[in-house]
Amino acid sequence: MPQASVDERVSVALCTYNGARFLEEQLDSILGQRVLPAEIVVSDDSSTDGSPEIVERIAAGAAVPIRLLRNPQPLGVTRNFESAMRATTGEFIVLCDQDDIWRVDRIERALRAFDARPQLQLVCSDARLVDGDGAPLGTGLFSSLSIGASERSEIAAGRAFRVLLRRNLVTGAAAMLRRAVFEAAAPFPAPWVHDEWLAIVAASLGPIEFLDEPLVDYRQHGANQIGVAEPTLRYKIRRLMAPGRQRNQDIADRMAGLAARLDRSDPPLPLADVDAVRAKLSFERFRADLPEARPSRVLPVLLRLRRGEYGRFASQGVLDIARDLLQPA
């Protein structure tokens, strides 16, 4: 097997929290890359299961430097990723969950995309969904997210901001981004999950790219801090009938934070559309404030539909219209 090369531009930001069951396999997959990172920064969120000791043991014999940060108090997943990324030094940062497995060319393939497109800000690959034992679940990440042809076309045409305003499609465990994205995104605002925030900031700065290759085995084991659900009919019906007001208010809070950040950006983020963010904010507040009585919802929902707001801003289209008409208050 040819000797792996080290790319000095690449840092890995790996977050751990009681991940001892899978952590060694993940670190082995990083250290087995055909193109190695210059460093691996591990930020441990006060684990009690021996995760830091696993990192220290592997670091002692690793071919690249592994730095361990120990949080004396848990930060939570978003702030922990911010801490790990802040400690990296590379031009490119690869996000890494503690329980996945990387294909041997994950770094190499993402770098190829960046080198081919100097304006590219973020690359997100597909991933193979596997169970706790690493056995394939028969589907992929993009399939589970139901990424449509129109969304792909908009992203390819440089309109990713518009797509991600509707719904997030970027999973951090499968993403690599330029350091400039992190610098524009930090500090991460509290209502946002780290990968959603980094994705929308990246799309504000320049193009992003989706790779249809499954470069990561994305483990679904029931204890994921963030995972994905297969979009079955049963799942969609369950979502349809679940109370949704708090979800809409949470999205509105995220949009308010995004609008405030864009207003303060100096220089302005070139591809951000502040008017669209404010319109999305208004739309989600409308949805959060729908009347309790279902018949009273029909006219306001139809008016918003006629204005095209469900097409522009609702993540699930027709399903969201049905949800707003039928869901319990």
PDB file of N, CA and C in Angstrom, residues 91-139:
ATOM      1  N   GLU A  91      -6.396  25.585   6.652  1.00  0.00           N
ATOM      2  CA  GLU A  91      -7.216  26.343   5.702  1.00  0.00           C
ATOM      3  C   GLU A  91      -8.559  25.664   5.481  1.00  0.00           C
ATOM      4  N   PHE A  92      -8.579  24.328   5.585  1.00  0.00           N
ATOM      5  CA  PHE A  92      -9.807  23.546   5.451  1.00  0.00           C
ATOM      6  C   PHE A  92     -10.057  22.802   6.759  1.00  0.00           C
ATOM      7  N   ILE A  93     -11.325  22.770   7.185  1.00  0.00           N
ATOM      8  CA  ILE A  93     -11.708  22.080   8.412  1.00  0.00           C
ATOM      9  C   ILE A  93     -12.693  20.976   8.049  1.00  0.00           C
ATOM     10  N   VAL A  94     -12.382  19.750   8.469  1.00  0.00           N
ATOM     11  CA  VAL A  94     -13.279  18.619   8.269  1.00  0.00           C
ATOM     12  C   VAL A  94     -14.007  18.366   9.576  1.00  0.00           C
ATOM     13  N   LEU A  95     -15.338  18.391   9.548  1.00  0.00           N
ATOM     14  CA  LEU A  95     -16.118  18.090  10.741  1.00  0.00           C
ATOM     15  C   LEU A  95     -16.211  16.580  10.913  1.00  0.00           C
ATOM     16  N   CYS A  96     -16.195  16.152  12.165  1.00  0.00           N
ATOM     17  CA  CYS A  96     -16.109  14.716  12.416  1.00  0.00           C
ATOM     18  C   CYS A  96     -16.908  14.347  13.659  1.00  0.00           C
ATOM     19  N   ASP A  97     -17.855  13.429  13.519  1.00  0.00           N
ATOM     20  CA  ASP A  97     -18.550  12.851  14.658  1.00  0.00           C
ATOM     21  C   ASP A  97     -17.715  11.710  15.239  1.00  0.00           C
ATOM     22  N   GLN A  98     -18.003  11.353  16.452  1.00  0.00           N
ATOM     23  CA  GLN A  98     -17.199  10.353  17.152  1.00  0.00           C
ATOM     24  C   GLN A  98     -17.529   8.924  16.768  1.00  0.00           C
ATOM     25  N   ASP A  99     -18.659   8.702  16.116  1.00  0.00           N
ATOM     26  CA  ASP A  99     -19.155   7.334  15.963  1.00  0.00           C
ATOM     27  C   ASP A  99     -19.274   6.876  14.514  1.00  0.00           C
ATOM     28  N   ASP A 100     -18.682   7.623  13.566  1.00  0.00           N
ATOM     29  CA  ASP A 100     -18.783   7.248  12.159  1.00  0.00           C
ATOM     30  C   ASP A 100     -17.501   6.558  11.696  1.00  0.00           C
ATOM     31  N   ILE A 101     -17.474   6.212  10.412  1.00  0.00           N
ATOM     32  CA  ILE A 101     -16.292   5.607   9.795  1.00  0.00           C
ATOM     33  C   ILE A 101     -16.095   6.293   8.457  1.00  0.00           C
ATOM     34  N   TRP A 102     -14.885   6.769   8.200  1.00  0.00           N
ATOM     35  CA  TRP A 102     -14.604   7.467   6.950  1.00  0.00           C
ATOM     36  C   TRP A 102     -14.106   6.511   5.887  1.00  0.00           C
ATOM     37  N   ARG A 103     -14.590   6.719   4.667  1.00  0.00           N
ATOM     38  CA  ARG A 103     -13.997   6.020   3.534  1.00  0.00           C
ATOM     39  C   ARG A 103     -12.573   6.522   3.354  1.00  0.00           C
ATOM     40  N   VAL A 104     -11.705   5.666   2.872  1.00  0.00           N
ATOM     41  CA  VAL A 104     -10.277   5.956   2.849  1.00  0.00           C
ATOM     42  C   VAL A 104      -9.928   7.210   2.045  1.00  0.00           C
ATOM     43  N   ASP A 105     -10.808   7.631   1.136  1.00  0.00           N
ATOM     44  CA  ASP A 105     -10.526   8.805   0.312  1.00  0.00           C
ATOM     45  C   ASP A 105     -11.415   9.997   0.660  1.00  0.00           C
ATOM     46  N   ARG A 106     -11.953  10.029   1.870  1.00  0.00           N
ATOM     47  CA  ARG A 106     -12.852  11.148   2.191  1.00  0.00           C
ATOM     48  C   ARG A 106     -12.149  12.493   2.047  1.00  0.00           C
ATOM     49  N   ILE A 107     -11.008  12.661   2.672  1.00  0.00           N
ATOM     50  CA  ILE A 107     -10.297  13.943   2.597  1.00  0.00           C
ATOM     51  C   ILE A 107      -9.831  14.206   1.169  1.00  0.00           C
ATOM     52  N   GLU A 108      -9.270  13.200   0.531  1.00  0.00           N
ATOM     53  CA  GLU A 108      -8.752  13.347  -0.826  1.00  0.00           C
ATOM     54  C   GLU A 108      -9.837  13.806  -1.790  1.00  0.00           C
ATOM     55  N   ARG A 109     -11.003  13.194  -1.701  1.00  0.00           N
ATOM     56  CA  ARG A 109     -12.080  13.514  -2.646  1.00  0.00           C
ATOM     57  C   ARG A 109     -12.621  14.924  -2.417  1.00  0.00           C
ATOM     58  N   ALA A 110     -12.776  15.329  -1.155  1.00  0.00           N
ATOM     59  CA  ALA A 110     -13.267  16.675  -0.875  1.00  0.00           C
ATOM     60  C   ALA A 110     -12.252  17.730  -1.313  1.00  0.00           C
ATOM     61  N   LEU A 111     -10.974  17.471  -1.076  1.00  0.00           N
ATOM     62  CA  LEU A 111      -9.940  18.410  -1.506  1.00  0.00           C
ATOM     63  C   LEU A 111      -9.941  18.582  -3.019  1.00  0.00           C
ATOM     64  N   ARG A 112     -10.194  17.497  -3.732  1.00  0.00           N
ATOM     65  CA  ARG A 112     -10.233  17.578  -5.189  1.00  0.00           C
ATOM     66  C   ARG A 112     -11.324  18.562  -5.635  1.00  0.00           C
ATOM     67  N   ALA A 113     -12.456  18.539  -4.948  1.00  0.00           N
ATOM     68  CA  ALA A 113     -13.545  19.460  -5.285  1.00  0.00           C
ATOM     69  C   ALA A 113     -13.138  20.904  -5.010  1.00  0.00           C
ATOM     70  N   PHE A 114     -12.506  21.149  -3.871  1.00  0.00           N
ATOM     71  CA  PHE A 114     -12.057  22.503  -3.546  1.00  0.00           C
ATOM     72  C   PHE A 114     -10.991  22.995  -4.526  1.00  0.00           C
ATOM     73  N   ASP A 115     -10.054  22.123  -4.865  1.00  0.00           N
ATOM     74  CA  ASP A 115      -8.983  22.535  -5.770  1.00  0.00           C
ATOM     75  C   ASP A 115      -9.504  22.831  -7.171  1.00  0.00           C
ATOM     76  N   ALA A 116     -10.601  22.165  -7.552  1.00  0.00           N
ATOM     77  CA  ALA A 116     -11.181  22.392  -8.880  1.00  0.00           C
ATOM     78  C   ALA A 116     -11.989  23.679  -8.939  1.00  0.00           C
ATOM     79  N   ARG A 117     -12.460  24.164  -7.795  1.00  0.00           N
ATOM     80  CA  ARG A 117     -13.313  25.355  -7.757  1.00  0.00           C
ATOM     81  C   ARG A 117     -12.827  26.277  -6.634  1.00  0.00           C
ATOM     82  N   PRO A 118     -11.955  27.208  -6.933  1.00  0.00           N
ATOM     83  CA  PRO A 118     -11.368  28.055  -5.886  1.00  0.00           C
ATOM     84  C   PRO A 118     -12.383  28.871  -5.086  1.00  0.00           C
ATOM     85  N   GLN A 119     -13.574  29.128  -5.649  1.00  0.00           N
ATOM     86  CA  GLN A 119     -14.581  29.907  -4.922  1.00  0.00           C
ATOM     87  C   GLN A 119     -15.451  29.049  -4.012  1.00  0.00           C
ATOM     88  N   LEU A 120     -15.284  27.735  -4.080  1.00  0.00           N
ATOM     89  CA  LEU A 120     -16.120  26.822  -3.307  1.00  0.00           C
ATOM     90  C   LEU A 120     -15.895  27.035  -1.816  1.00  0.00           C
ATOM     91  N   GLN A 121     -16.994  27.061  -1.051  1.00  0.00           N
ATOM     92  CA  GLN A 121     -16.908  27.330   0.396  1.00  0.00           C
ATOM     93  C   GLN A 121     -17.105  26.080   1.252  1.00  0.00           C
ATOM     94  N   LEU A 122     -17.901  25.155   0.787  1.00  0.00           N
ATOM     95  CA  LEU A 122     -18.230  23.972   1.590  1.00  0.00           C
ATOM     96  C   LEU A 122     -18.544  22.819   0.667  1.00  0.00           C
ATOM     97  N   VAL A 123     -18.106  21.624   1.057  1.00  0.00           N
ATOM     98  CA  VAL A 123     -18.430  20.388   0.345  1.00  0.00           C
ATOM     99  C   VAL A 123     -19.123  19.448   1.326  1.00  0.00           C
ATOM    100  N   CYS A 124     -20.235  18.881   0.901  1.00  0.00           N
ATOM    101  CA  CYS A 124     -20.935  17.882   1.709  1.00  0.00           C
ATOM    102  C   CYS A 124     -21.149  16.647   0.849  1.00  0.00           C
ATOM    103  N   SER A 125     -20.710  15.509   1.338  1.00  0.00           N
ATOM    104  CA  SER A 125     -20.863  14.267   0.576  1.00  0.00           C
ATOM    105  C   SER A 125     -22.097  13.508   1.036  1.00  0.00           C
ATOM    106  N   ASP A 126     -22.479  12.546   0.237  1.00  0.00           N
ATOM    107  CA  ASP A 126     -23.468  11.573   0.675  1.00  0.00           C
ATOM    108  C   ASP A 126     -22.810  10.675   1.729  1.00  0.00           C
ATOM    109  N   ALA A 127     -23.616   9.906   2.421  1.00  0.00           N
ATOM    110  CA  ALA A 127     -23.111   8.972   3.424  1.00  0.00           C
ATOM    111  C   ALA A 127     -23.959   7.711   3.390  1.00  0.00           C
ATOM    112  N   ARG A 128     -23.331   6.616   3.699  1.00  0.00           N
ATOM    113  CA  ARG A 128     -24.058   5.353   3.820  1.00  0.00           C
ATOM    114  C   ARG A 128     -24.540   5.214   5.255  1.00  0.00           C
ATOM    115  N   LEU A 129     -25.841   5.015   5.443  1.00  0.00           N
ATOM    116  CA  LEU A 129     -26.369   4.829   6.789  1.00  0.00           C
ATOM    117  C   LEU A 129     -26.113   3.401   7.236  1.00  0.00           C
ATOM    118  N   VAL A 130     -25.532   3.263   8.431  1.00  0.00           N
ATOM    119  CA  VAL A 130     -25.220   1.947   8.985  1.00  0.00           C
ATOM    120  C   VAL A 130     -25.753   1.873  10.404  1.00  0.00           C
ATOM    121  N   ASP A 131     -25.892   0.638  10.909  1.00  0.00           N
ATOM    122  CA  ASP A 131     -26.376   0.477  12.274  1.00  0.00           C
ATOM    123  C   ASP A 131     -25.218   0.508  13.266  1.00  0.00           C
ATOM    124  N   GLY A 132     -25.513   0.215  14.518  1.00  0.00           N
ATOM    125  CA  GLY A 132     -24.502   0.280  15.543  1.00  0.00           C
ATOM    126  C   GLY A 132     -23.338  -0.650  15.329  1.00  0.00           C
ATOM    127  N   ASP A 133     -23.559  -1.728  14.588  1.00  0.00           N
ATOM    128  CA  ASP A 133     -22.492  -2.689  14.301  1.00  0.00           C
ATOM    129  C   ASP A 133     -21.793  -2.397  12.971  1.00  0.00           C
ATOM    130  N   GLY A 134     -22.197  -1.325  12.296  1.00  0.00           N
ATOM    131  CA  GLY A 134     -21.591  -0.977  11.015  1.00  0.00           C
ATOM    132  C   GLY A 134     -22.228  -1.646   9.821  1.00  0.00           C
ATOM    133  N   ALA A 135     -23.348  -2.353  10.016  1.00  0.00           N
ATOM    134  CA  ALA A 135     -24.029  -3.023   8.907  1.00  0.00           C
ATOM    135  C   ALA A 135     -24.889  -2.014   8.148  1.00  0.00           C
ATOM    136  N   PRO A 136     -24.837  -2.017   6.811  1.00  0.00           N
ATOM    137  CA  PRO A 136     -25.622  -1.058   6.031  1.00  0.00           C
ATOM    138  C   PRO A 136     -27.120  -1.190   6.294  1.00  0.00           C
ATOM    139  N   LEU A 137     -27.789  -0.049   6.358  1.00  0.00           N
ATOM    140  CA  LEU A 137     -29.236  -0.019   6.558  1.00  0.00           C
ATOM    141  C   LEU A 137     -29.994   0.028   5.238  1.00  0.00           C
ATOM    142  N   GLY A 138     -29.261   0.011   4.124  1.00  0.00           N
ATOM    143  CA  GLY A 138     -29.900  -0.063   2.820  1.00  0.00           C
ATOM    144  C   GLY A 138     -30.303   1.265   2.238  1.00  0.00           C
ATOM    145  N   THR A 139     -29.833   2.359   2.802  1.00  0.00           N
ATOM    146  CA  THR A 139     -30.172   3.668   2.267  1.00  0.00           C
ATOM    147  C   THR A 139     -29.022   4.627   2.541  1.00  0.00           C
TER     148      THR A 139
END
